[in-house]
Amino acid sequence: MTTFKYAQLPVTEVSPDMRRRLVHTDHIMLVIVDLDGPSTAVPLHQHPHEQISYIVEGEVNFVIGDGAERAVDRVGPGDAVVVPPDAPHTVEVLTESARVIDCFYPIREDFL
């Protein structure tokens, strides 16, 4: 068994409003994302990985799709969202801050 302490995980500042911490094996990745808000948005993006996002703190709009295919769900603590591979998606922070845990399969090599 391997244990990771949150406070000891290296922090990557993705932008002034977004920080992330990583835990991963060879096959699966957990990413703890801290977002400052409100009005902060993760840029619309897509990737070939399966993603499940769990909202720990704060409220966000989780947006999946683009144009006519756009679906928006307001989610908060205890809620989870499944993002299919290759689906365009973004997150808009609605509160002063938010913490989201993202799980990816396979791992996001671009995050390493």
mmCIF file of C-alpha atoms in Angstrom:
data_model
loop_
_atom_site.group_PDB
_atom_site.id
_atom_site.type_symbol
_atom_site.label_atom_id
_atom_site.label_comp_id
_atom_site.label_asym_id
_atom_site.label_seq_id
_atom_site.Cartn_x
_atom_site.Cartn_y
_atom_site.Cartn_z
ATOM 1 C CA MET A 1 0.000 0.000 0.000
ATOM 2 C CA THR A 2 1.145 3.518 -0.772
ATOM 3 C CA THR A 3 -0.258 6.539 1.073
ATOM 4 C CA PHE A 4 -0.178 10.139 -0.128
ATOM 5 C CA LYS A 5 -0.734 13.126 2.184
ATOM 6 C CA TYR A 6 -2.538 16.058 0.542
ATOM 7 C CA ALA A 7 -0.229 18.669 2.093
ATOM 8 C CA GLN A 8 2.837 16.832 0.779
ATOM 9 C CA LEU A 9 1.694 16.511 -2.841
ATOM 10 C CA PRO A 10 3.548 18.827 -5.241
ATOM 11 C CA VAL A 11 1.381 21.700 -6.487
ATOM 12 C CA THR A 12 1.305 22.717 -10.149
ATOM 13 C CA GLU A 13 -0.013 26.230 -10.778
ATOM 14 C CA VAL A 14 -1.902 25.826 -14.049
ATOM 15 C CA SER A 15 -3.039 29.480 -14.005
ATOM 16 C CA PRO A 16 -3.383 32.174 -11.320
ATOM 17 C CA ASP A 17 -6.858 30.756 -10.550
ATOM 18 C CA MET A 18 -6.146 27.007 -10.815
ATOM 19 C CA ARG A 19 -3.802 24.631 -8.997
ATOM 20 C CA ARG A 20 -3.582 20.851 -9.200
ATOM 21 C CA ARG A 21 -2.047 17.965 -7.274
ATOM 22 C CA LEU A 22 -1.544 14.505 -8.804
ATOM 23 C CA VAL A 23 -1.596 10.923 -7.599
ATOM 24 C CA HIS A 24 -1.214 8.180 -10.196
ATOM 25 C CA THR A 25 -0.264 4.610 -10.935
ATOM 26 C CA ASP A 26 0.707 3.229 -14.311
ATOM 27 C CA HIS A 27 -2.974 2.974 -15.268
ATOM 28 C CA ILE A 28 -5.147 5.499 -13.421
ATOM 29 C CA MET A 29 -4.746 9.109 -12.303
ATOM 30 C CA LEU A 30 -6.397 11.175 -9.591
ATOM 31 C CA VAL A 31 -6.103 14.965 -9.891
ATOM 32 C CA ILE A 32 -7.123 17.325 -7.089
ATOM 33 C CA VAL A 33 -8.003 20.670 -8.676
ATOM 34 C CA ASP A 34 -8.384 23.841 -6.598
ATOM 35 C CA LEU A 35 -10.136 26.697 -8.401
ATOM 36 C CA ASP A 36 -10.565 30.312 -7.319
ATOM 37 C CA GLY A 37 -13.766 32.018 -8.365
ATOM 38 C CA PRO A 38 -16.303 33.129 -9.042
ATOM 39 C CA SER A 39 -16.258 33.491 -12.819
ATOM 40 C CA THR A 40 -13.156 31.363 -13.294
ATOM 41 C CA ALA A 41 -13.555 28.924 -16.160
ATOM 42 C CA VAL A 42 -11.392 26.051 -17.301
ATOM 43 C CA PRO A 43 -10.891 26.556 -21.054
ATOM 44 C CA LEU A 44 -13.061 24.346 -23.266
ATOM 45 C CA HIS A 45 -10.995 21.257 -24.060
ATOM 46 C CA GLN A 46 -11.229 17.575 -24.910
ATOM 47 C CA HIS A 47 -9.037 14.506 -24.530
ATOM 48 C CA PRO A 48 -9.235 10.779 -25.315
ATOM 49 C CA HIS A 49 -9.330 9.800 -21.624
ATOM 50 C CA GLU A 50 -12.337 8.648 -19.621
ATOM 51 C CA GLN A 51 -12.987 11.150 -16.827
ATOM 52 C CA ILE A 52 -15.053 11.135 -13.658
ATOM 53 C CA SER A 53 -15.150 14.368 -11.658
ATOM 54 C CA TYR A 54 -16.249 14.544 -8.010
ATOM 55 C CA ILE A 55 -17.099 17.938 -6.516
ATOM 56 C CA VAL A 56 -15.636 18.254 -2.996
ATOM 57 C CA GLU A 57 -16.252 21.952 -2.278
ATOM 58 C CA GLY A 58 -18.006 24.856 -3.966
ATOM 59 C CA GLU A 59 -20.456 24.923 -6.847
ATOM 60 C CA VAL A 60 -19.647 24.815 -10.536
ATOM 61 C CA ASN A 61 -21.380 24.601 -13.880
ATOM 62 C CA PHE A 62 -20.079 21.514 -15.636
ATOM 63 C CA VAL A 63 -20.482 22.029 -19.379
ATOM 64 C CA ILE A 64 -20.201 19.122 -21.793
ATOM 65 C CA GLY A 65 -20.442 19.617 -25.543
ATOM 66 C CA ASP A 66 -20.366 22.687 -27.722
ATOM 67 C CA GLY A 67 -22.958 24.560 -29.768
ATOM 68 C CA ALA A 68 -26.281 22.735 -30.136
ATOM 69 C CA GLU A 69 -24.844 19.725 -28.258
ATOM 70 C CA ARG A 70 -24.044 21.838 -25.162
ATOM 71 C CA ALA A 71 -25.349 20.494 -21.822
ATOM 72 C CA VAL A 72 -24.912 22.434 -18.558
ATOM 73 C CA ASP A 73 -25.333 20.980 -15.076
ATOM 74 C CA ARG A 74 -24.928 22.954 -11.854
ATOM 75 C CA VAL A 75 -23.190 20.632 -9.386
ATOM 76 C CA GLY A 76 -21.919 20.907 -5.834
ATOM 77 C CA PRO A 77 -20.389 18.929 -2.966
ATOM 78 C CA GLY A 78 -21.042 15.209 -3.269
ATOM 79 C CA ASP A 79 -22.010 15.347 -6.951
ATOM 80 C CA ALA A 80 -20.107 13.497 -9.675
ATOM 81 C CA VAL A 81 -19.961 14.005 -13.437
ATOM 82 C CA VAL A 82 -18.867 11.505 -16.096
ATOM 83 C CA VAL A 83 -17.139 12.998 -19.138
ATOM 84 C CA PRO A 84 -16.968 10.617 -22.119
ATOM 85 C CA PRO A 85 -13.700 10.360 -24.073
ATOM 86 C CA ASP A 86 -13.245 13.118 -26.682
ATOM 87 C CA ALA A 87 -16.212 15.175 -25.384
ATOM 88 C CA PRO A 88 -15.534 18.935 -25.340
ATOM 89 C CA HIS A 89 -16.027 20.181 -21.772
ATOM 90 C CA THR A 90 -15.353 23.029 -19.363
ATOM 91 C CA VAL A 91 -16.031 24.020 -15.756
ATOM 92 C CA GLU A 92 -17.297 27.440 -14.635
ATOM 93 C CA VAL A 93 -16.794 28.274 -10.938
ATOM 94 C CA LEU A 94 -19.898 29.803 -9.318
ATOM 95 C CA THR A 95 -18.628 30.261 -5.748
ATOM 96 C CA GLU A 96 -15.575 31.912 -4.166
ATOM 97 C CA SER A 97 -13.645 28.680 -4.650
ATOM 98 C CA ALA A 98 -14.138 25.054 -5.632
ATOM 99 C CA ARG A 99 -12.283 21.783 -5.234
ATOM 100 C CA VAL A 100 -12.835 19.039 -7.794
ATOM 101 C CA ILE A 101 -11.262 15.588 -7.888
ATOM 102 C CA ASP A 102 -10.796 14.292 -11.426
ATOM 103 C CA CYS A 103 -10.052 10.634 -12.174
ATOM 104 C CA PHE A 104 -8.638 9.700 -15.567
ATOM 105 C CA TYR A 105 -8.139 6.428 -17.387
ATOM 106 C CA PRO A 106 -5.658 6.000 -18.860
ATOM 107 C CA ILE A 107 -3.388 8.491 -17.122
ATOM 108 C CA ARG A 108 -2.914 11.982 -18.569
ATOM 109 C CA GLU A 109 0.720 11.802 -19.641
ATOM 110 C CA ASP A 110 0.495 15.514 -20.510
ATOM 111 C CA PHE A 111 0.041 16.243 -16.768
ATOM 112 C CA LEU A 112 3.253 14.467 -15.717
#
